[in-house]
Short mmCIF file of C-alpha atoms in Angstrom, two decimals:
data_model
loop_
_atom_site.label_atom_id
_atom_site.label_comp_id
_atom_site.label_asym_id
_atom_site.label_seq_id
_atom_site.Cartn_x
_atom_site.Cartn_y
_atom_site.Cartn_z
CA MET A 1 30.51 -23.10 -66.05
CA PHE A 2 28.11 -26.46 -64.17
CA GLY A 3 25.88 -25.85 -67.85
CA ILE A 4 22.57 -25.70 -66.38
CA PRO A 5 21.40 -21.82 -65.90
CA GLU A 6 18.45 -22.32 -63.27
CA LEU A 7 22.23 -23.76 -61.17
CA ASP A 8 24.54 -20.57 -62.14
CA GLU A 9 21.82 -18.34 -62.22
CA LEU A 10 21.88 -18.82 -58.04
CA VAL A 11 25.88 -19.37 -57.60
CA PHE A 12 25.97 -16.33 -59.57
CA GLN A 13 23.15 -14.54 -57.88
CA GLN A 14 25.64 -13.96 -53.97
CA LEU A 15 28.26 -13.57 -55.36
CA ASN A 16 29.17 -9.21 -55.65
CA ARG A 17 30.71 -7.13 -58.31
CA GLN A 18 34.50 -8.65 -57.11
CA GLU A 19 33.92 -11.97 -56.89
CA LEU A 20 32.43 -11.67 -60.21
CA ALA A 21 34.89 -10.90 -61.55
CA ARG A 22 37.43 -12.69 -60.39
CA CYS A 23 34.83 -16.16 -61.65
CA MET A 24 35.72 -14.36 -64.93
CA ARG A 25 39.45 -14.07 -65.18
CA VAL A 26 39.11 -18.47 -64.82
CA ASN A 27 39.34 -19.38 -67.98
CA LYS A 28 37.14 -18.65 -70.49
CA LYS A 29 34.39 -21.61 -69.95
CA TRP A 30 33.80 -19.11 -66.63
CA HIS A 31 34.15 -16.09 -67.69
CA GLU A 32 31.36 -16.91 -70.91
CA ALA A 33 28.41 -17.84 -68.15
CA ALA A 34 29.67 -15.27 -65.26
CA VAL A 35 29.60 -11.51 -67.38
CA PRO A 36 26.00 -12.24 -68.26
CA PHE A 37 24.77 -11.64 -64.03
CA LEU A 38 27.96 -8.55 -63.99
CA TRP A 39 25.67 -6.26 -66.07
CA SER A 40 22.04 -8.13 -64.85
CA ASP A 41 22.60 -4.44 -62.19
CA LEU A 42 23.60 -1.26 -63.05
CA THR A 43 22.37 -0.28 -60.16
CA TYR A 44 25.93 1.33 -59.51
CA LEU A 45 27.70 3.01 -62.19
CA GLU A 46 27.61 6.46 -60.13
CA GLN A 47 30.09 4.29 -57.06
CA LEU A 48 32.17 3.54 -59.25
CA PRO A 49 35.67 5.01 -59.52
CA ARG A 50 36.48 8.47 -61.69
CA LYS A 51 38.44 6.05 -64.52
CA GLN A 52 35.94 3.76 -64.99
CA ARG A 53 32.25 6.55 -64.74
CA GLN A 54 34.91 7.06 -67.90
CA ALA A 55 35.79 4.65 -69.50
CA PHE A 56 32.26 3.43 -68.90
CA GLY A 57 29.99 6.92 -71.09
CA LYS A 58 33.00 6.53 -73.22
CA LEU A 59 31.70 2.92 -74.41
CA VAL A 60 28.28 4.04 -75.00
CA LEU A 61 29.47 7.36 -76.98
CA GLU A 62 31.65 5.01 -79.23
CA ASP A 63 28.23 3.18 -79.71
CA TYR A 64 26.20 5.95 -80.49
CA LEU A 65 28.72 7.78 -82.87
CA GLN A 66 28.84 4.11 -84.90
CA ALA A 67 25.13 3.80 -84.60
CA GLN A 68 24.46 7.59 -86.18
CA GLN A 69 27.86 6.42 -89.18
CA HIS A 70 26.11 3.07 -89.86
CA ARG A 71 22.41 5.06 -90.44
CA LYS A 72 23.67 7.25 -92.21
CA LEU A 73 25.79 5.69 -95.16
CA LYS A 74 22.12 3.54 -95.07
CA GLU A 75 21.07 6.09 -95.88
CA GLU A 76 23.20 7.62 -98.64
CA GLY A 77 23.44 3.83 -100.24
CA GLN A 78 26.58 3.90 -99.75
CA ASP A 79 27.25 0.97 -97.22
CA MET A 80 26.89 -1.76 -99.64
CA GLY A 81 30.32 -3.80 -99.38
CA HIS A 82 31.40 -2.07 -96.15
CA PRO A 83 32.87 -3.92 -93.88
CA THR A 84 31.12 -5.89 -90.81
CA SER A 85 31.51 -3.82 -87.86
CA PRO A 86 32.68 -5.80 -84.50
CA ILE A 87 29.69 -6.83 -81.85
CA SER A 88 29.78 -4.18 -79.10
CA ASN A 89 29.84 -4.24 -75.93
CA LEU A 90 26.54 -2.51 -76.21
CA ALA A 91 24.80 -5.00 -78.49
CA LYS A 92 26.82 -8.54 -76.95
CA TYR A 93 25.78 -8.03 -73.08
CA GLY A 94 22.96 -5.06 -73.34
CA ARG A 95 20.35 -7.96 -73.34
CA CYS A 96 20.80 -9.35 -69.62
CA ILE A 97 19.95 -5.65 -68.36
CA ARG A 98 17.82 -6.13 -65.14
CA LEU A 99 17.87 -2.71 -63.04
CA LEU A 100 18.96 0.54 -64.02
CA LYS A 101 19.37 3.23 -62.91
CA ALA A 102 18.26 6.99 -65.02
CA LYS A 103 18.93 9.76 -62.26
CA GLY A 104 22.95 7.49 -62.42
CA LEU A 105 23.04 6.94 -65.90
CA ILE A 106 21.83 10.55 -67.69
CA THR A 107 24.22 12.32 -65.29
CA LEU A 108 26.90 9.86 -66.23
CA LEU A 109 26.67 10.23 -70.31
CA GLU A 110 26.54 13.67 -69.47
CA SER A 111 29.41 14.08 -67.07
CA ASN A 112 30.98 12.35 -70.05
CA ASN A 113 30.01 13.39 -72.15
CA ARG A 114 31.40 16.95 -71.22
CA LEU A 115 35.13 15.67 -71.18
CA GLN A 116 34.36 15.02 -74.55
CA GLN A 117 36.93 16.90 -77.25
CA ALA A 118 33.92 19.29 -79.16
CA GLN A 119 31.30 18.29 -82.72
CA GLU A 120 29.50 20.16 -83.96
CA GLU A 121 26.42 17.50 -83.50
CA ARG A 122 27.21 15.71 -80.29
CA PRO A 123 24.70 13.84 -79.14
CA THR A 124 23.09 15.02 -75.54
CA CYS A 125 23.26 12.70 -72.39
CA TYR A 126 19.30 12.01 -72.67
CA GLU A 127 20.00 10.74 -77.24
CA LEU A 128 22.00 8.46 -75.32
CA PHE A 129 19.96 7.21 -73.05
CA LEU A 130 17.11 6.95 -75.23
CA HIS A 131 20.11 4.32 -77.39
CA PHE A 132 21.11 2.53 -74.82
CA LEU A 133 18.12 1.40 -73.58
CA ASP A 134 17.58 0.42 -77.58
CA TYR A 135 19.77 -3.09 -76.75
CA CYS A 136 17.92 -3.32 -73.38
CA PRO A 137 15.01 -4.55 -73.57
CA LYS A 138 14.60 -6.44 -70.43
CA ALA A 139 16.21 -3.77 -68.54
CA GLN A 140 13.97 -2.00 -65.38
CA VAL A 141 14.59 1.12 -64.08
CA SER A 142 15.06 0.78 -60.56
CA SER A 143 13.39 4.50 -59.47
CA LEU A 144 12.74 8.01 -61.93
CA HIS A 145 12.08 11.64 -60.24
CA TYR A 146 10.14 13.12 -63.72
CA GLY A 147 11.48 16.49 -62.34
CA TYR A 148 14.51 15.82 -63.75
CA LEU A 149 13.00 15.35 -67.46
CA GLU A 150 12.27 18.79 -67.07
CA TYR A 151 15.71 19.61 -69.01
CA VAL A 152 14.66 17.26 -72.17
CA SER A 153 14.24 19.17 -76.13
CA PRO A 154 10.95 19.84 -76.38
CA ASN A 155 11.01 17.13 -79.48
CA LEU A 156 12.88 14.68 -77.42
CA LEU A 157 10.76 14.49 -73.91
CA PRO A 158 8.23 12.33 -75.97
CA MET A 159 10.10 9.20 -76.84
CA VAL A 160 11.79 9.77 -73.53
CA VAL A 161 8.28 9.38 -71.91
CA GLU A 162 7.33 6.36 -74.38
CA ARG A 163 10.25 4.41 -73.85
CA VAL A 164 10.56 4.88 -69.15
CA LEU A 165 8.02 5.25 -68.31
CA PRO A 166 6.91 1.66 -69.10
CA ARG A 167 10.31 0.63 -66.87
CA VAL A 168 9.80 2.55 -63.86
CA LEU A 169 9.75 -0.01 -61.10
CA ASP A 170 9.33 3.76 -58.12
CA LEU A 171 8.77 7.24 -59.63
CA GLU A 172 7.67 10.46 -58.12
CA ILE A 173 5.83 13.43 -59.65
CA ARG A 174 7.02 17.41 -58.73
CA ALA A 175 6.28 18.94 -61.25
CA ALA A 176 3.09 22.24 -62.29
CA MET A 177 1.19 20.62 -64.89
CA LYS A 178 -2.58 19.55 -66.25
CA VAL A 179 -4.75 16.80 -64.99
CA ARG A 180 -4.82 14.96 -68.58
CA GLN A 181 -1.11 15.35 -68.62
CA LEU A 182 -0.60 13.70 -64.96
CA MET A 183 -2.38 11.51 -66.45
CA GLU A 184 -0.82 10.73 -69.67
CA LEU A 185 1.95 10.34 -67.77
CA LEU A 186 0.76 7.25 -65.42
CA ASP A 187 -1.07 5.55 -68.03
CA ARG A 188 2.46 5.08 -70.15
CA CYS A 189 3.38 3.46 -66.89
CA SER A 190 2.88 -0.54 -66.79
CA SER A 191 2.18 -3.06 -63.27
CA ASN A 192 5.54 -3.71 -62.98
CA LEU A 193 5.08 -0.17 -60.75
CA MET A 194 5.80 -0.65 -57.14
CA SER A 195 6.19 2.70 -55.64
CA LEU A 196 4.31 6.96 -56.80
CA GLU A 197 4.38 10.16 -55.43
CA ILE A 198 2.31 12.45 -56.56
CA ASP A 199 3.10 15.88 -55.82
CA VAL A 200 1.24 18.40 -58.35
CA GLU A 201 0.24 21.48 -58.68
CA LEU A 202 -2.75 21.70 -61.72
CA GLU A 203 -2.65 23.68 -63.62
CA ASP A 204 -5.90 24.22 -65.73
CA SER A 205 -8.50 26.92 -64.98
CA LYS A 206 -11.59 26.94 -63.72
CA ASN A 207 -13.27 26.47 -66.78
CA GLU A 208 -10.54 23.96 -68.39
CA MET A 209 -11.51 22.16 -65.09
CA ASP A 210 -15.56 22.91 -66.33
CA ASP A 211 -16.01 21.16 -69.64
CA GLN A 212 -14.12 18.56 -68.56
CA GLN A 213 -16.06 17.71 -65.28
CA GLU A 214 -19.11 16.90 -67.98
CA GLU A 215 -16.47 14.15 -70.39
CA GLU A 216 -16.45 11.38 -69.37
CA ILE A 217 -12.92 10.31 -67.41
CA PRO A 218 -11.18 7.39 -69.60
CA ALA A 219 -11.07 4.13 -68.24
CA SER A 220 -7.82 3.57 -66.27
CA LYS A 221 -6.08 -0.85 -65.75
CA GLY A 222 -4.57 -0.78 -61.74
CA TRP A 223 -1.64 -1.19 -61.17
CA THR A 224 -0.85 -4.90 -60.00
CA SER A 225 2.77 -4.28 -58.21
CA LEU A 226 1.42 -1.11 -56.66
CA THR A 227 1.88 -1.88 -53.24
CA HIS A 228 3.03 1.73 -51.86
CA LEU A 229 1.04 5.38 -52.66
CA LYS A 230 2.53 9.12 -51.83
CA LEU A 231 -0.05 11.68 -52.02
CA GLY A 232 1.86 15.33 -51.10
CA GLU A 233 0.53 18.88 -51.97
CA TRP A 234 -1.97 18.38 -53.80
CA GLY A 235 -3.77 22.04 -53.03
CA ASP A 236 -7.09 23.25 -52.36
CA HIS A 237 -7.77 22.61 -56.53
CA PRO A 238 -11.12 21.47 -57.92
CA GLY A 239 -9.02 18.87 -60.30
CA TYR A 240 -8.14 17.74 -57.00
CA THR A 241 -11.54 15.32 -57.55
CA MET A 242 -11.40 14.20 -60.95
CA LEU A 243 -7.71 12.41 -60.21
CA ARG A 244 -8.92 11.42 -57.38
CA ARG A 245 -10.81 8.78 -58.33
CA TRP A 246 -8.99 7.97 -61.56
CA LEU A 247 -6.01 7.62 -59.19
CA LEU A 248 -7.36 5.00 -56.40
CA ARG A 249 -8.80 3.18 -58.62
CA ARG A 250 -5.74 1.46 -60.01
CA CYS A 251 -4.51 1.59 -56.70
CA ASN A 252 -6.39 -1.76 -55.26
CA CYS A 253 -2.69 -3.68 -54.75
CA VAL A 254 -2.15 -0.77 -52.27
CA GLN A 255 -0.87 -1.49 -49.02
CA LYS A 256 1.45 1.84 -47.93
CA ILE A 257 -0.18 5.22 -47.79
CA GLU A 258 1.54 7.75 -47.08
CA VAL A 259 -0.93 11.52 -46.91
CA CYS A 260 1.13 14.48 -46.42
CA LYS A 261 -1.25 17.78 -47.15
CA ALA A 262 -4.71 17.97 -45.39
CA SER A 263 -6.42 19.52 -48.30
CA ILE A 264 -6.68 16.39 -49.71
CA ILE A 265 -8.68 14.29 -47.12
CA SER A 266 -12.44 14.94 -46.92
CA PRO A 267 -15.03 12.18 -45.96
CA ARG A 268 -15.36 11.73 -50.08
CA PHE A 269 -11.29 10.18 -50.37
CA VAL A 270 -12.15 8.54 -47.08
CA LYS A 271 -15.24 6.02 -48.58
CA ASP A 272 -12.63 5.74 -52.46
CA ALA A 273 -10.43 5.05 -49.60
CA LEU A 274 -12.34 1.59 -49.04
CA THR A 275 -13.58 0.95 -51.77
CA TYR A 276 -10.61 0.63 -53.99
CA MET A 277 -7.60 0.61 -51.87
CA PRO A 278 -8.73 -2.61 -49.78
CA ASN A 279 -5.53 -4.26 -48.63
CA LEU A 280 -4.50 -1.64 -47.24
CA LYS A 281 -2.43 -2.68 -44.19
CA GLU A 282 0.55 -0.18 -43.59
CA VAL A 283 -0.04 4.45 -43.30
CA VAL A 284 1.86 7.53 -42.36
CA ILE A 285 0.48 10.77 -42.01
CA LYS A 286 1.89 13.94 -41.98
CA GLY A 287 1.71 17.69 -42.28
CA ALA A 288 -0.35 19.61 -39.98
CA LEU A 289 -3.85 18.53 -40.48
CA ARG A 290 -7.53 20.09 -40.34
CA GLY A 291 -9.57 19.34 -37.53
CA ASN A 292 -10.51 15.64 -36.57
CA ASN A 293 -8.15 15.06 -40.53
CA ALA A 294 -6.41 12.84 -38.42
CA ALA A 295 -8.86 10.57 -37.17
CA ALA A 296 -10.54 10.82 -40.96
CA ILE A 297 -7.94 8.94 -42.75
CA LEU A 298 -7.20 5.88 -39.00
CA SER A 299 -10.95 5.37 -40.01
CA ALA A 300 -9.96 3.91 -44.16
CA SER A 301 -8.85 0.42 -43.49
CA ARG A 302 -11.27 -2.60 -44.38
CA HIS A 303 -9.20 -4.46 -42.15
CA GLY A 304 -7.05 -2.73 -39.68
CA TRP A 305 -3.78 -0.54 -39.76
CA ARG A 306 -0.67 -2.92 -39.09
CA SER A 307 1.69 0.17 -38.88
CA VAL A 308 1.06 3.17 -38.33
CA THR A 309 3.39 6.44 -37.97
CA ILE A 310 1.87 9.57 -36.94
CA GLU A 311 4.66 13.29 -37.92
CA TYR A 312 2.85 16.64 -37.14
CA ARG A 313 2.29 17.97 -34.46
CA SER A 314 -0.46 16.67 -31.26
CA LEU A 315 -2.47 13.70 -32.18
CA ASP A 316 -6.44 14.68 -30.69
CA LYS A 317 -8.97 12.66 -29.21
CA ALA A 318 -11.11 11.84 -32.04
CA ALA A 319 -7.56 10.38 -33.79
CA LYS A 320 -6.47 8.77 -30.68
CA MET A 321 -10.12 6.25 -30.60
CA SER A 322 -10.10 6.17 -34.30
CA LEU A 323 -5.93 4.91 -33.89
CA ALA A 324 -7.58 2.71 -30.60
CA ARG A 325 -10.88 0.61 -32.91
CA HIS A 326 -7.33 -1.01 -34.23
CA PHE A 327 -5.24 -2.59 -31.36
CA SER A 328 -6.52 -5.63 -32.57
CA THR A 329 -4.03 -5.32 -35.55
CA LEU A 330 -2.11 -2.76 -34.66
CA GLU A 331 2.17 -4.35 -34.87
CA MET A 332 4.23 -1.08 -35.35
CA LEU A 333 3.23 2.43 -34.28
CA ASP A 334 5.38 5.28 -34.36
CA VAL A 335 3.38 8.91 -32.24
CA SER A 336 7.46 10.05 -31.30
CA LEU A 337 7.37 13.37 -33.81
CA CYS A 338 3.32 14.37 -32.50
CA GLY A 339 4.20 14.67 -28.41
CA GLY A 340 3.19 10.98 -28.38
CA PHE A 341 1.15 9.68 -25.21
CA THR A 342 0.86 10.10 -21.47
CA GLY A 343 1.88 8.14 -19.83
CA ASP A 344 -2.27 6.24 -18.57
CA GLU A 345 -2.74 5.41 -22.47
CA LEU A 346 0.44 4.40 -23.29
CA VAL A 347 -0.45 1.68 -20.34
CA GLN A 348 -3.55 1.39 -22.89
CA VAL A 349 -1.97 0.58 -26.12
CA LEU A 350 0.85 -2.42 -24.09
CA SER A 351 -2.34 -3.82 -22.98
CA SER A 352 -4.58 -3.39 -26.25
CA CYS A 353 -2.71 -5.17 -28.51
CA PRO A 354 -1.53 -8.04 -28.70
CA HIS A 355 0.25 -7.76 -32.03
CA LEU A 356 2.79 -5.37 -31.35
CA ARG A 357 6.06 -5.33 -31.95
CA THR A 358 7.66 -1.58 -31.96
CA LEU A 359 6.51 1.13 -30.33
CA ASN A 360 8.14 4.19 -30.88
CA ASP A 361 7.52 7.39 -27.57
CA HIS A 362 10.52 9.16 -27.56
CA VAL A 363 9.41 12.31 -27.90
CA ALA A 364 12.69 14.23 -27.19
CA ASP A 365 10.69 18.07 -25.61
CA GLU A 366 8.61 16.59 -24.52
CA THR A 367 7.50 15.20 -20.82
CA PRO A 368 8.93 11.74 -19.94
CA ILE A 369 6.32 9.82 -18.51
CA HIS A 370 6.89 8.75 -14.24
CA ALA A 371 8.26 4.67 -13.73
CA SER A 372 4.44 4.74 -11.73
CA THR A 373 2.60 4.29 -14.22
CA LEU A 374 4.43 1.92 -16.00
CA ILE A 375 3.92 0.15 -12.76
CA ASP A 376 0.09 -1.53 -13.29
CA GLN A 377 0.28 -3.06 -9.93
CA ASP A 378 -3.12 -5.47 -8.62
CA PRO A 379 -4.27 -4.21 -5.56
CA SER A 380 -5.68 -6.53 -4.58
CA THR A 381 -2.26 -9.92 -5.48
CA GLY A 382 0.25 -7.61 -5.76
CA LEU A 383 1.41 -8.28 -8.73
CA LEU A 384 1.35 -6.45 -12.66
CA LYS A 385 -0.93 -6.90 -14.79
CA ALA A 386 -0.75 -8.69 -18.62
CA TRP A 387 -0.50 -6.68 -21.61
CA ALA A 388 -1.80 -8.44 -24.07
CA CYS A 389 1.60 -7.66 -26.07
CA GLU A 390 4.56 -9.17 -23.98
CA THR A 391 5.77 -11.90 -25.62
CA SER A 392 5.30 -9.31 -28.87
CA LEU A 393 7.29 -6.70 -28.24
CA LYS A 394 10.51 -6.09 -29.40
CA VAL A 395 10.74 -2.09 -29.67
CA LEU A 396 10.18 0.16 -26.64
CA GLN A 397 11.03 3.52 -27.26
CA THR A 398 10.35 5.70 -24.15
CA LYS A 399 11.82 8.24 -22.31
CA ILE A 400 10.92 7.02 -18.46
CA THR A 401 11.35 9.01 -14.82
CA GLY A 402 10.55 8.89 -11.60
CA ILE A 403 13.57 5.86 -11.24
CA PRO A 404 15.59 6.86 -7.91
CA ARG A 405 19.69 7.51 -7.60
CA PRO A 406 21.20 6.19 -5.63
CA ASP A 407 24.68 7.66 -7.25
CA LEU A 408 22.86 10.70 -6.88
CA LYS A 409 22.10 13.60 -4.10
CA MET A 410 18.99 16.22 -5.62
CA ILE A 411 21.24 19.74 -3.38
CA GLY A 412 22.92 21.67 -6.05
CA LEU A 413 20.60 19.38 -9.15
CA LEU A 414 18.05 21.94 -11.09
CA ASP A 415 17.21 18.91 -12.90
CA THR A 416 13.44 17.56 -11.48
CA PHE A 417 13.26 14.50 -12.33
CA LEU A 418 15.73 13.53 -10.32
CA VAL A 419 14.20 11.51 -7.53
CA GLU A 420 16.00 10.29 -4.11
CA GLU A 421 15.84 6.57 -2.65
CA ALA A 422 13.50 6.97 0.04
CA TYR A 423 15.15 3.41 0.82
CA GLU A 424 17.94 1.50 -0.13
CA GLY A 425 17.41 -1.08 -3.40
CA GLN A 426 14.18 1.38 -3.79
CA GLY A 427 15.55 1.89 -7.40
CA ARG A 428 16.84 -0.66 -7.96
CA GLU A 429 13.64 -3.02 -6.86
CA MET A 430 11.42 0.05 -9.06
CA GLN A 431 13.12 -0.46 -12.60
CA GLY A 432 13.08 -3.72 -12.17
CA LEU A 433 9.38 -4.29 -12.00
CA VAL A 434 9.70 -1.24 -15.82
CA TYR A 435 11.72 -3.97 -17.18
CA ASP A 436 9.05 -6.98 -15.78
#
């Protein structure tokens, strides 16, 4: 449109699909400038109306059948003098595609394939998907659930893995497989991988694991873009020991880790995390943990946690002591699903975290914190004690009780958390002190 690619990109990237479509209808020059940006992001395919999804699926299917026909004629030596077919939209604009969603596209192709008339050699949705990728050399796959590929035929699966995994940005592996198979899959991922979730059940027998332990672990390249690692339920399989070190060596850029199973936590895990993941800043702890596992995880950050989310039943004393070591760097703390803090503990957190911005301590089923605990006045001056997070705190979610309500009477009320005013204006006075 402007004759300057950088300026076109700066303008058209700000427009949604409807606005881009209107720009394409202005004239031929505007059409040529805007259409690549309409094709650049195909993650929205699942949201299209049914007729548009069918039209897109038909486009891919017809292009596939045409390509197969040309290939067959070429093999038979009959394509000489064959009239040149018009360039398809896939061939014309596939190079413009930058991002797509594997599951959404495969589902679309599968549903459209069912609507077509029965054919003797009708392609599968995965064959159509691979054909589509041939036209998209620069496209990346926003997310992929490996379990979704279980329905691929065995002769086609290696090709799908080889062609798709290097493009994936967010990979989720939930399946049963052997250690070497998992390593080979992960080894195909490119350095562009940004998020990885592993929740596998290892199938190696004890004899197989003994043989593999004697082998040298293959050298592995790091994922320079991987910032989020989620470790699910691996179980107590001995293959975890070899897999853990192989995996963590590649995660030196990880900033956020989610731990969902107690059995993967060990002193060695913490040591390897400190060694291979020096940039850890965020942690999410889920599931039922054993013993001091929570405390062990909380000690696995070299420079201090900035964000901590704990989602299990209760925080033990050791975990709270480990958490206290990160008060100087903590910016977000969510303990709403683990029983929360007592009043004194909450005050200690607020008084000791100079960078704290968000604190979620609201637990629906637990006893609320009494307002008098938060009103920590200095006995000598009568002034409220200063909290370290006074200037940084933006969000505080907790349940507070003990503030008198002049509009409520205790007679006939069963809620023991409601109190009457001892003198007029006491409730408003206490509420003001809590807000202060």
